[in-house]
Coordinates of C-alpha atoms in Angstrom, one line a residue:
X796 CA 59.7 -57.3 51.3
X797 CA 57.1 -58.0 49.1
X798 CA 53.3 -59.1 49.6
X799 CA 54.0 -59.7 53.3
X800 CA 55.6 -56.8 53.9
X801 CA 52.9 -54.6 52.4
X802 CA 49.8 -56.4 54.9
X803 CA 52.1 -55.9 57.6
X804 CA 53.2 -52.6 57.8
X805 CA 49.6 -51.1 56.1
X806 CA 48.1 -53.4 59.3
X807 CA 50.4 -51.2 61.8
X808 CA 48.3 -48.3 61.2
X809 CA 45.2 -49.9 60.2
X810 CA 44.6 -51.5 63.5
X811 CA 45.8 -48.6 65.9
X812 CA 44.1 -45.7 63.6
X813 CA 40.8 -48.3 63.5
X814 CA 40.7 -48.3 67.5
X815 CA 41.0 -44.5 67.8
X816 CA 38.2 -43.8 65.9
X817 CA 36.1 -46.4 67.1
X818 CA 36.8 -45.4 70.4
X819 CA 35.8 -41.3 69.6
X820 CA 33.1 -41.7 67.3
X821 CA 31.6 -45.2 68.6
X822 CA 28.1 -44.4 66.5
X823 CA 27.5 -44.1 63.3
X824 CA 28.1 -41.6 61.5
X825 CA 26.9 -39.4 58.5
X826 CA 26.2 -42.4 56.0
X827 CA 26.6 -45.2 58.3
X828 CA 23.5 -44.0 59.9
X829 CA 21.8 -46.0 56.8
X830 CA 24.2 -48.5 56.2
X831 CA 25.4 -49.8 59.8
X832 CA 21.8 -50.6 60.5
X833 CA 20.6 -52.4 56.8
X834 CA 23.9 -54.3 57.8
X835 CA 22.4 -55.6 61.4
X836 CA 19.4 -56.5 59.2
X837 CA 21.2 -58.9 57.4
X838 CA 22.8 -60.0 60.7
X839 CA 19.6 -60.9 61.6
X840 CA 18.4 -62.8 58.9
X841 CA 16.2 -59.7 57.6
X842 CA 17.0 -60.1 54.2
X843 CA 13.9 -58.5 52.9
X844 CA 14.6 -55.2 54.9
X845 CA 15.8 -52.6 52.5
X846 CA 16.1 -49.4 53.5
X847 CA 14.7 -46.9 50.8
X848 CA 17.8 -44.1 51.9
X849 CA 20.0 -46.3 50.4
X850 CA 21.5 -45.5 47.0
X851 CA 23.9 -48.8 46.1
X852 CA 23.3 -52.6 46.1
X853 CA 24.0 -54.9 49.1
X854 CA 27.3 -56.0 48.6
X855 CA 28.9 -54.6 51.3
X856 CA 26.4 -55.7 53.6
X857 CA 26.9 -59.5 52.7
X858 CA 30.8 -59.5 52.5
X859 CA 30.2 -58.1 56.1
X860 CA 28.1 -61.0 56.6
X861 CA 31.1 -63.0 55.9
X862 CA 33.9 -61.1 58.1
X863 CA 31.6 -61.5 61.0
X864 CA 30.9 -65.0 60.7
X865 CA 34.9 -65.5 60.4
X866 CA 35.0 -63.9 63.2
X867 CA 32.4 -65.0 65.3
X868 CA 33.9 -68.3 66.5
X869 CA 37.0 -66.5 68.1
X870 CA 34.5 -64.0 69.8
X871 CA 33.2 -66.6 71.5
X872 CA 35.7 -68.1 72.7
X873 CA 36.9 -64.8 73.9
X874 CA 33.5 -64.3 75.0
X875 CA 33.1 -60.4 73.7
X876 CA 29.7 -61.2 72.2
X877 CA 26.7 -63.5 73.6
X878 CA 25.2 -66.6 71.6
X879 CA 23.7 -64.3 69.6
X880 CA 25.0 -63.8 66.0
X881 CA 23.7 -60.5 65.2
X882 CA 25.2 -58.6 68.3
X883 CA 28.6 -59.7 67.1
X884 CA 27.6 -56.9 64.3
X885 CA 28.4 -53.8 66.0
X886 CA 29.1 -50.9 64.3
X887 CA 33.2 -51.4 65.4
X888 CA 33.4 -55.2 63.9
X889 CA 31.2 -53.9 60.6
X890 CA 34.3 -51.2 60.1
X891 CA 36.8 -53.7 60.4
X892 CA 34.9 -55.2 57.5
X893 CA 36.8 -52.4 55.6
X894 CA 40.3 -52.3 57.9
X895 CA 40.1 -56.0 56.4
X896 CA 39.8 -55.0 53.3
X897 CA 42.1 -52.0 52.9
X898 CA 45.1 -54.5 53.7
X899 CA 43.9 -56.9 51.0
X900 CA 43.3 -53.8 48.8
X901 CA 47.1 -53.0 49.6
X902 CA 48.6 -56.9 48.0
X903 CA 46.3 -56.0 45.2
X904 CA 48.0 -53.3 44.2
X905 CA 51.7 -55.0 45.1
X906 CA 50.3 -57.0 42.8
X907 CA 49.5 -55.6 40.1
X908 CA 52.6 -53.3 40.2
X909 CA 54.5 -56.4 39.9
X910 CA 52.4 -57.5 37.2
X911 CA 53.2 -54.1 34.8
X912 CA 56.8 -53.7 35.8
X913 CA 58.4 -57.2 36.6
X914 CA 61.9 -55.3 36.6
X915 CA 60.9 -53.3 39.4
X916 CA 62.7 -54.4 42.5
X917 CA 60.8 -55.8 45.3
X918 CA 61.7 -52.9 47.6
X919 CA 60.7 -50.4 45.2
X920 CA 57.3 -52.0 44.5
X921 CA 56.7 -52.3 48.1
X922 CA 57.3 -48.6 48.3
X923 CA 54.7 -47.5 45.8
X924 CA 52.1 -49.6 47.1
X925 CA 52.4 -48.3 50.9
X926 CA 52.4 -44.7 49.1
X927 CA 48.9 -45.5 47.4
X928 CA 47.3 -47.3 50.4
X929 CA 48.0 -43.5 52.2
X930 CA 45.8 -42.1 49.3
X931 CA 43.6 -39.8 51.5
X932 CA 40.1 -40.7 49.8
X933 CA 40.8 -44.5 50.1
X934 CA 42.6 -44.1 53.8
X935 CA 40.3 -41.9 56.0
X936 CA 37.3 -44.0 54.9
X937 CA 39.2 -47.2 55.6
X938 CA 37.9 -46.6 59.3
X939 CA 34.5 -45.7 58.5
X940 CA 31.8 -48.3 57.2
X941 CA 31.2 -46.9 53.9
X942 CA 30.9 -49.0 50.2
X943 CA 34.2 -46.9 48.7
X944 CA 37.1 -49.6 50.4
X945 CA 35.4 -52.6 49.6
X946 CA 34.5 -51.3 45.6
X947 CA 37.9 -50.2 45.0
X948 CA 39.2 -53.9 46.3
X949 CA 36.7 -55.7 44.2
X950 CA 37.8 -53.7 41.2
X951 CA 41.4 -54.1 41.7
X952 CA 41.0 -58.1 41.9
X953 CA 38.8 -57.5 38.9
X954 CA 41.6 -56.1 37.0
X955 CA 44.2 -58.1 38.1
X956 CA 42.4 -61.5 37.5
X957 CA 42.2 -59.6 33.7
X958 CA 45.5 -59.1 33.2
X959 CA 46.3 -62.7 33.9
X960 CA 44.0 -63.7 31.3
X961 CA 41.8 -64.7 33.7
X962 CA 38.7 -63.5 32.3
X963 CA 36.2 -65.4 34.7
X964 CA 37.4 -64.9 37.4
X965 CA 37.7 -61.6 36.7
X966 CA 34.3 -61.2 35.7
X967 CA 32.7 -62.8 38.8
X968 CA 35.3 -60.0 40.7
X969 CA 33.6 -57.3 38.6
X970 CA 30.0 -58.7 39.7
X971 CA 30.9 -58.4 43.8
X972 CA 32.3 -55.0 42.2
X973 CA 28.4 -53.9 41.1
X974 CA 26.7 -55.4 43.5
X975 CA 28.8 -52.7 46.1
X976 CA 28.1 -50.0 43.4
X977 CA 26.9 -49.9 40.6
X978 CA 29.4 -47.4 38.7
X979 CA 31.8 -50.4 38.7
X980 CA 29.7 -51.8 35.6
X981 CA 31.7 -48.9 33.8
X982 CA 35.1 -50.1 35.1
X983 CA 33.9 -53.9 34.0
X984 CA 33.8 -52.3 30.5
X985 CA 37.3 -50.8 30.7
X986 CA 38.5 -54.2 32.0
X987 CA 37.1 -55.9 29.3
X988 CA 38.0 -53.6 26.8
X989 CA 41.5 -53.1 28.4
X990 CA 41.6 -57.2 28.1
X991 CA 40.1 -56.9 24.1
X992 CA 43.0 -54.3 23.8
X993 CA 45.8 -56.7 24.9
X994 CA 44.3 -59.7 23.0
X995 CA 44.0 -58.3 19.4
X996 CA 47.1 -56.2 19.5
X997 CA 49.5 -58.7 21.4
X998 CA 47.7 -61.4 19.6
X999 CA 49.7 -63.9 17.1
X1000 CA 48.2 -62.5 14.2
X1001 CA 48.6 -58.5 14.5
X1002 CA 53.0 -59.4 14.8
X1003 CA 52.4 -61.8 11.6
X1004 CA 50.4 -58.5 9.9
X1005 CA 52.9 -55.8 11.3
X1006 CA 56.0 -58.6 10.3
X1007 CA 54.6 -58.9 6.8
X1008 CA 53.7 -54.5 6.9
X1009 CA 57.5 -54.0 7.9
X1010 CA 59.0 -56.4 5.6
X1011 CA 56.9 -55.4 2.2
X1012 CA 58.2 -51.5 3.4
X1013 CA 61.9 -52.4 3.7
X1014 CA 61.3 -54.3 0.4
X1015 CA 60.1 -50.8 -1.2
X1016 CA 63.4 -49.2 0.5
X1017 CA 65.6 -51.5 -0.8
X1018 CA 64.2 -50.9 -3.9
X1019 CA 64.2 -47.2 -4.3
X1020 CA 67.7 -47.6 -2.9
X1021 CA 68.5 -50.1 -6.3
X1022 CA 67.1 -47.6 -8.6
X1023 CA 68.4 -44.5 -7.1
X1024 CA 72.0 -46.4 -7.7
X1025 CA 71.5 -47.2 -10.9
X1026 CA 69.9 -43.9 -11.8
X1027 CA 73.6 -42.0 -10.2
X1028 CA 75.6 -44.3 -12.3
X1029 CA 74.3 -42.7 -15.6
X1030 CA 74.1 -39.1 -14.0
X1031 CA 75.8 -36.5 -11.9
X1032 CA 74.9 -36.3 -8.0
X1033 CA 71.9 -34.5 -7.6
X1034 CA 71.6 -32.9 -3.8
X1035 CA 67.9 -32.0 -4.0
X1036 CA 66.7 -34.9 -5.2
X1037 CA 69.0 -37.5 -2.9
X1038 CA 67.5 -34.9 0.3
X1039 CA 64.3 -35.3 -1.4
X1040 CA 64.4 -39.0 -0.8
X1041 CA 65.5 -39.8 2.3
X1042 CA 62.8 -37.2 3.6
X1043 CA 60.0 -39.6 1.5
X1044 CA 61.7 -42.6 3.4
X1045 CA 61.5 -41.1 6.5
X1046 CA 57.9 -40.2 6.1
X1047 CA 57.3 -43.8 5.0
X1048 CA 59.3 -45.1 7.9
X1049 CA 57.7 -43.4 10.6
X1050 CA 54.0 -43.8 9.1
X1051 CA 54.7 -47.5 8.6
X1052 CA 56.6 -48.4 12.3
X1053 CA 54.5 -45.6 14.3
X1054 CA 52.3 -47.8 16.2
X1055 CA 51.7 -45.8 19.2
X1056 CA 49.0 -44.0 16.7
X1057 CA 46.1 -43.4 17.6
X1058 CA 44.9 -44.0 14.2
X1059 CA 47.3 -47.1 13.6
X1060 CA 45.9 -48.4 16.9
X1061 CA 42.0 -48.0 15.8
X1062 CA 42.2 -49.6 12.8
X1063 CA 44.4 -52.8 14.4
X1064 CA 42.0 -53.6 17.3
X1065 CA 38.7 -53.5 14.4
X1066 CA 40.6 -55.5 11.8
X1067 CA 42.3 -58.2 14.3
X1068 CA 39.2 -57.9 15.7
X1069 CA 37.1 -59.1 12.9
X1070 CA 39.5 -61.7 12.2
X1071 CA 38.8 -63.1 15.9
X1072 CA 35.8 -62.3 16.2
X1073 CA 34.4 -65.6 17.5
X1074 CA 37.1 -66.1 19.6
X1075 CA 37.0 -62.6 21.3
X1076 CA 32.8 -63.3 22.1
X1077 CA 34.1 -66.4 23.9
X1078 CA 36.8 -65.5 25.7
X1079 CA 34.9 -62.3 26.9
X1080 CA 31.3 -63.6 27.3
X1081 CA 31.3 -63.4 31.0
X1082 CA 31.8 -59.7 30.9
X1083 CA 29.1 -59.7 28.2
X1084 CA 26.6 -61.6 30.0
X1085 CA 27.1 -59.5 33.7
X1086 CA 26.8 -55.9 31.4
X1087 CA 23.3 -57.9 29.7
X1088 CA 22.4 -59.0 33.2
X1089 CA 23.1 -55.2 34.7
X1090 CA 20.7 -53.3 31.9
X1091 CA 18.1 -55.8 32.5
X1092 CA 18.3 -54.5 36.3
X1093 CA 18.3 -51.0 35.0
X1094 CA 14.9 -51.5 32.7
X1095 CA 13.4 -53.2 35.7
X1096 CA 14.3 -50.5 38.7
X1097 CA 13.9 -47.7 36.5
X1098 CA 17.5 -46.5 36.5
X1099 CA 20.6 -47.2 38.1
X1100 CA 20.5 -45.9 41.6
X1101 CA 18.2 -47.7 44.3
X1102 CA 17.1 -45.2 46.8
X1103 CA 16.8 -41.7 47.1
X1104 CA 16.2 -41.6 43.1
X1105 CA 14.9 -37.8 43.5
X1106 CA 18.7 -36.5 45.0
X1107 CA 20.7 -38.8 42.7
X1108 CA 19.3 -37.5 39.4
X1109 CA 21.6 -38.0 36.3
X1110 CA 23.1 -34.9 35.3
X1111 CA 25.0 -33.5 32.5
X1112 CA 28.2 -32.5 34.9
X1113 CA 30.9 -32.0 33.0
X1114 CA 32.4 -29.3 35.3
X1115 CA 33.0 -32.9 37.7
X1116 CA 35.7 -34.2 35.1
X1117 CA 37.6 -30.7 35.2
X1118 CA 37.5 -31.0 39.2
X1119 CA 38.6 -34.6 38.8
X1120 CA 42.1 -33.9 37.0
X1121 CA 42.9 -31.0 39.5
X1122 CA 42.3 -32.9 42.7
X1123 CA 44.3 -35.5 40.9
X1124 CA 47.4 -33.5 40.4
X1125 CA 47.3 -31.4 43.6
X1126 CA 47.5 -35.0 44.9
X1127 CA 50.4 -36.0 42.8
X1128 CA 52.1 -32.4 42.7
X1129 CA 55.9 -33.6 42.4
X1130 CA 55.0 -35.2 39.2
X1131 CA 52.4 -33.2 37.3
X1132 CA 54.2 -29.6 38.7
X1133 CA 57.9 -30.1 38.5
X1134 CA 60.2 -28.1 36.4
X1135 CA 60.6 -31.6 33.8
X1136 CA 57.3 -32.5 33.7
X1137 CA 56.6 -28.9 32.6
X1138 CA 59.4 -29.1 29.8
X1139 CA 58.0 -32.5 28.7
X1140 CA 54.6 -31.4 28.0
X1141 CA 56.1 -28.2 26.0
X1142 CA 58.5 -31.0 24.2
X1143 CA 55.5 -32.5 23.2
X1144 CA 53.7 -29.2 22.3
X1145 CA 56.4 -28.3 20.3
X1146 CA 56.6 -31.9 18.0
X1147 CA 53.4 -31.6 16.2
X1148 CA 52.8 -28.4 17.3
X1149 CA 49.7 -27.3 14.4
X1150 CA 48.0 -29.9 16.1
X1151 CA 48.8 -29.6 19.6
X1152 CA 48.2 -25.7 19.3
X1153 CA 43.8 -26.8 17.7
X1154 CA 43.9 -29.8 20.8
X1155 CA 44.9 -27.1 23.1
X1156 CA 42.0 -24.4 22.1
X1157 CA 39.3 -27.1 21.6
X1158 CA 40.5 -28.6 25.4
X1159 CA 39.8 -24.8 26.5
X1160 CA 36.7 -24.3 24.6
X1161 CA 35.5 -27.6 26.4
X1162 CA 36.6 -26.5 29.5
X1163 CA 35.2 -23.4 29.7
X1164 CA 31.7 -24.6 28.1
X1165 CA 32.1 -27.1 30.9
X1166 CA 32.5 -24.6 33.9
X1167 CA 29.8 -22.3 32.5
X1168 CA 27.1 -24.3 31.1
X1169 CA 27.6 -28.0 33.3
X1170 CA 28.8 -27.2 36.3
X1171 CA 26.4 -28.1 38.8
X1172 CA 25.2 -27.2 42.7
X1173 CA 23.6 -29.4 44.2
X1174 CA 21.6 -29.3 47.2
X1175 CA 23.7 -31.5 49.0
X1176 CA 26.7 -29.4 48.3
X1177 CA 25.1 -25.9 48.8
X1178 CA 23.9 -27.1 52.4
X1179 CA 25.9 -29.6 54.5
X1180 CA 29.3 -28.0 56.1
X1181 CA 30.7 -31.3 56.9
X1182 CA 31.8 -31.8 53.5
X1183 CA 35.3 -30.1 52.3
X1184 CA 33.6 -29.6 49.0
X1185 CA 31.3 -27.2 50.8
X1186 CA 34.2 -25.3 52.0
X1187 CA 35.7 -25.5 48.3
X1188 CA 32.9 -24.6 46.3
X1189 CA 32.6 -21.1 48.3
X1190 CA 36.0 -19.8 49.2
X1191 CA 37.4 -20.7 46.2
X1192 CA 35.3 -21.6 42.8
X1193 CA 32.6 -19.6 43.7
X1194 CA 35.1 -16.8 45.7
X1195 CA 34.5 -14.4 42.5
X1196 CA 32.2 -14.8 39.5
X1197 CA 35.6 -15.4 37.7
X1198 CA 37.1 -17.6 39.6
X1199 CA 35.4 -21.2 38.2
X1200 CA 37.1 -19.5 34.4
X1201 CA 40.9 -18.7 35.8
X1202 CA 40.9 -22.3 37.0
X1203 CA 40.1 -23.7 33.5
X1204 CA 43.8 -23.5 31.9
X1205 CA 44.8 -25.4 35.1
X1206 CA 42.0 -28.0 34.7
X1207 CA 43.5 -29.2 30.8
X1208 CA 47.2 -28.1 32.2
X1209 CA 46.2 -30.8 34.7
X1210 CA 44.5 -33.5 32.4
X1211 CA 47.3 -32.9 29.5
X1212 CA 49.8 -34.0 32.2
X1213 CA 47.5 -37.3 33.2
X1214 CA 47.0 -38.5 29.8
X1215 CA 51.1 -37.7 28.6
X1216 CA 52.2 -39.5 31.5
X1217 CA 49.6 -42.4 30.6
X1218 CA 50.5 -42.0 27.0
X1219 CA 54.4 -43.1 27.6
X1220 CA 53.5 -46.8 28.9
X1221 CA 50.0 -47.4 27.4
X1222 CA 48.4 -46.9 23.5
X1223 CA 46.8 -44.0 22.9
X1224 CA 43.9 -45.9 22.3
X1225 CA 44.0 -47.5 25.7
X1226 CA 44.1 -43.9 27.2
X1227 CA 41.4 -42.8 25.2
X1228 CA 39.6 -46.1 26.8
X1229 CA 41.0 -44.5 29.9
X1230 CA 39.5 -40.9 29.5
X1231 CA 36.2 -42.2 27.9
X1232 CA 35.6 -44.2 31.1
X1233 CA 36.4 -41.6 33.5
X1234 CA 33.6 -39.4 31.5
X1235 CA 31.0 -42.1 31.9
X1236 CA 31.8 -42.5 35.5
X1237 CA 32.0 -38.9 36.3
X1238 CA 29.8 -37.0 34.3
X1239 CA 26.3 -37.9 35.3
X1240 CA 26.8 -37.7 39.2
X1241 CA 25.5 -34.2 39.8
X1242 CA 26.7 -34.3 43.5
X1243 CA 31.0 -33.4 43.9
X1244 CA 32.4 -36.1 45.7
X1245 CA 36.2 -36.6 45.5
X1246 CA 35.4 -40.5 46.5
X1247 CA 34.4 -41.2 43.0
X1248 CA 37.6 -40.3 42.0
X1249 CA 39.3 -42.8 43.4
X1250 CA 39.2 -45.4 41.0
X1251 CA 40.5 -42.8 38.1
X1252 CA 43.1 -42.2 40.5
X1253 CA 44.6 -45.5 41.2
X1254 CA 44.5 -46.2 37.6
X1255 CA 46.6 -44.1 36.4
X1256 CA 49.1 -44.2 39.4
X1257 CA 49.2 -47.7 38.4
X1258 CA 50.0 -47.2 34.4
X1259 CA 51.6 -43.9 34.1
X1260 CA 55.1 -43.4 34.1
X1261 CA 55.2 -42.8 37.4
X1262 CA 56.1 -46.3 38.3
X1263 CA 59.8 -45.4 37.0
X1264 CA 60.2 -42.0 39.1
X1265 CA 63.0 -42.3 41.7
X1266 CA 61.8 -42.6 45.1
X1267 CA 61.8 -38.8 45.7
X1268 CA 58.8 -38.5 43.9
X1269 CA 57.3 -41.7 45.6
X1270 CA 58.8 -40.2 49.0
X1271 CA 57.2 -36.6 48.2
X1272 CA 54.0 -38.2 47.3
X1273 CA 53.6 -40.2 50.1
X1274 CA 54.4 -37.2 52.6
X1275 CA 51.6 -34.7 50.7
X1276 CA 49.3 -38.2 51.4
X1277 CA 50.1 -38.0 55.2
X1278 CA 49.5 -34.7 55.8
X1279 CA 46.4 -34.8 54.5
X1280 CA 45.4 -37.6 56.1
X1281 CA 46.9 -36.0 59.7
X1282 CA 44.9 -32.8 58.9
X1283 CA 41.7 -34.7 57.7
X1284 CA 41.8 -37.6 61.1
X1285 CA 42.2 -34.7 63.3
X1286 CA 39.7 -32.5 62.1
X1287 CA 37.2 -35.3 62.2
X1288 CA 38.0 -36.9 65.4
X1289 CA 39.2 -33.4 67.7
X1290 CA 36.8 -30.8 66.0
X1291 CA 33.4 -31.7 66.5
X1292 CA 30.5 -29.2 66.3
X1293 CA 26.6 -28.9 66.9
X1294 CA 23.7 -27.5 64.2
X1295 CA 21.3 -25.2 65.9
X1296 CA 18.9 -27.0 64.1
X1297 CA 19.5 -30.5 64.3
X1298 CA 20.8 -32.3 67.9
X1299 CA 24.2 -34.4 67.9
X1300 CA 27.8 -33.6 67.1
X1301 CA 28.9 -33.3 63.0
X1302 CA 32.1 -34.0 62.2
X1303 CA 34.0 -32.3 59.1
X1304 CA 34.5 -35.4 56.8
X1305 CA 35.4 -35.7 52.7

């Protein structure tokens, strides 16, 4: 079990699923009508060719570069190309760039699950990184030569490298990352902060500060306790006032030792942060000077996207974010939609409940401001059938005017589970990082694509409390991830149709 074990078996259906759809859809398709050919550019040394279709940066295109070349010695020999280096890349050999890469992708995550529970056994680490390798936005485009495999592997090394500390490296991961695309520069700031986040709280001098905060408070204890003896010695037991003070300690105690606060948490990472300051600025300088680097490329192109600026407008969307946490938790439906996770989240309601009650009506006050005023149609998603968001945006959030409004207390039902579940392993603060980040990401794409969820996704897979659910859940998950995947693979490769207005097969795809 283990690293091994997780390349082998995701291998077993990456190379036969690879061949199948290689051999039914040899051309490219949909996007890799633009990117299959900018990559046979490169192949042949046309490095000034740029295609003005295409949206994101070349980093695909030269990691293929480097698959092919690894490559090209053993095609020789096995003489399935000519002498010629740029017919060894066909549109097959640029996909396995990705098949490549969604095995890597899948140690990566073994990895890091590893990394945040070390007393998880090997066999069930291996089992939850199988289960996210079947996610079905990450594995249906694992055959298809698209940019969202080989991002999502460049951020997971990225975040790995940070968790060991290993803040170079994983800032040169996090360049390859936005050089692929160029929303990654958002998850290079939730690295980095994630990384700031561990360094000032876990650092030496925050447990000397919270040491000294918990001894001066059991030294105030002890003393209350001293005069509240002395005071019973000269008087008769009062019941009031002794209830009276063990609710005051209480209060003390909790304020004083809470430090999953949010508050408590706020004011740590700006005071240890202060107190670091220079240290912080070195150790995270390469993530400074890549962020630097990338808004210098923004004042110079004229915004973030490359091609195609006039369809990929930025746009107030908040109506993406609400879509995002649904398609989450349908994914993950034994664990946000069982009978304990519902009794949790009333548990939690209930605790505080004043303010659970005002975060519940201003989540629904955003939510429906979000569906009404920012929720957005674009072109693309009003007129191309071969998207499943085309399908989803008519027969069922458009289906009635009142529709996109009855989903809203299932949009924050969905995103209070996320961020509980996140909030029971990780600082509030760090899921406020988390939430924050997903915004930036998500907001401004006007167009609904579930394959910017993905990183979101495999986030919080990897930090919520999931990773100690018995392997029902795991199991449960992993069969809802299959039949999608089934359903999705066979309605792409065995239901083809034609446009009366355009020649060529379409396929239905995500």
């Amino acid at each position: 079990m283990g690293r091994m074990a997780v390349a082998a078996i995701t291998s077993l259906w990456v190379i036969p699923m690879s061949i199948i759809v290689n051999h039914i859809v040899p051309d490219p398709y949909m996007d890799e009508i633009f990117h299959v050919p900018q990559a046979q550019q490169y192949c042949n040394g046309n490095f000034r060719s740029w295609d003005p279709m295409i949206t994101t940066p070349p980093g695909l295109y030269y990691l293929s570069l480097a698959h092919v070349a690894s490559l090209f010695p053993g095609m020789l020999l096995m003489r399935t190309t000519s002498q010629s280096f740029s017919e060894a890349c066909s549109t097959s050999v640029l996909r396995s760039t990705n098949a490549v890469l969604a095995v890597l992708c899948g140690v990566l995550v073994y990895d890091i699950i590893r990394f945040l529970g070390p007393s998880l056994t090997d066999r069930k680490a291996t089992l939850m990184a199988l289960v996210m390798t079947l996610y079905p936005l990450h594995w249906f485009f694992t055959f298809l030569y698209y940019t969202d495999v080989a991002s999502l592997t460049a951020f997971l090394a990225m975040y790995l490298a940070c968790l060991r500390k290993r803040y170079i490296l994983s800032a040169l991961f996090g360049t390859l990352a936005i050089l692929i695309r160029q929303t990654n520069v958002v998850w290079m700031l939730f690295v980095a902060c994630s990384g700031v986040l561990d360094f000032t709280l876990d650092s030496p001098w925050q447990k000397h500060k919270q040491k000294v905060d918990q001894d001066s408070h059991h030294q105030s204890i002890d003393g209350k306790e001293a005069t509240l003896r002395s005071n019973l010695r000269n008087r008769k037991p009062d019941n009031n006032l002794d209830t009276r003070d063990r609710f005051d300690r209480g209060k003390s105690a909790s304020s004083t030792e809470d430090t999953s606060g949010l508050a408590y948490d706020v004011y740590a990472v700006i005071s240890t942060s202060w107190n670091m300051k220079w240290k912080i600025l070195v150790k995270f300088s390469p993530f400074i000077v890549v962020v630097v680097a990338f808004g210098i490329f923004i004042l110079w192109n004229g915004g973030i996207v490359l091609g195609a600026k006039e369809a990929h407008v930025v746009s107030p969307h908040f109506g993406q974010i609400m879509y995002f946490s649904l398609v989450s938790a349908l994914f993950t439906a034994p664990l946000h939609f069982s009978v304990e996770q519902v009794r949790n989240l009333l548990q939690e309601l209930r605790r505080n409940w004043p303010l659970s009650l005002l975060l519940t009506l201003v989540a629904l006050i955003a939510g429906f401001a979000s569906v009404h005023f920012f929720s957005l149609a674009h072109p693309y998603l009003l007129a191309d059938n071969r998207h499943y968001p085309f399908y989803l945006w008519r027969k069922i959030i458009n289906a009635h005017w009142l529709m996109k409004y009855m989903l809203v207390p299932v949009y924050v039902y969905s995103w209070f589970s996320i961020l509980t579940l996140l909030a029971k392993t990780r600082r509030k603060i760090w899921v406020l990082v988390y939430f924050l980040a997903t915004c930036a990401v998500l907001v401004p794409t006007p167009l609904i694509e579930f394959r910017y969820y993905t990183n979101p996704f495999y986030i919080f897979m990897l930090h919520s409390c999931v990773r100690s659910s018995g392997y029902t859940t795991w199991l449960l998950t992993g069969t809802i991830f299959v039949c999608v995947n089934v359903f999705t693979m066979a309605m792409f490769l065995f239901r083809p149709f034609e446009w009366s207005h355009e020649d060529g097969v379409q396929r239905f795809i995500w």
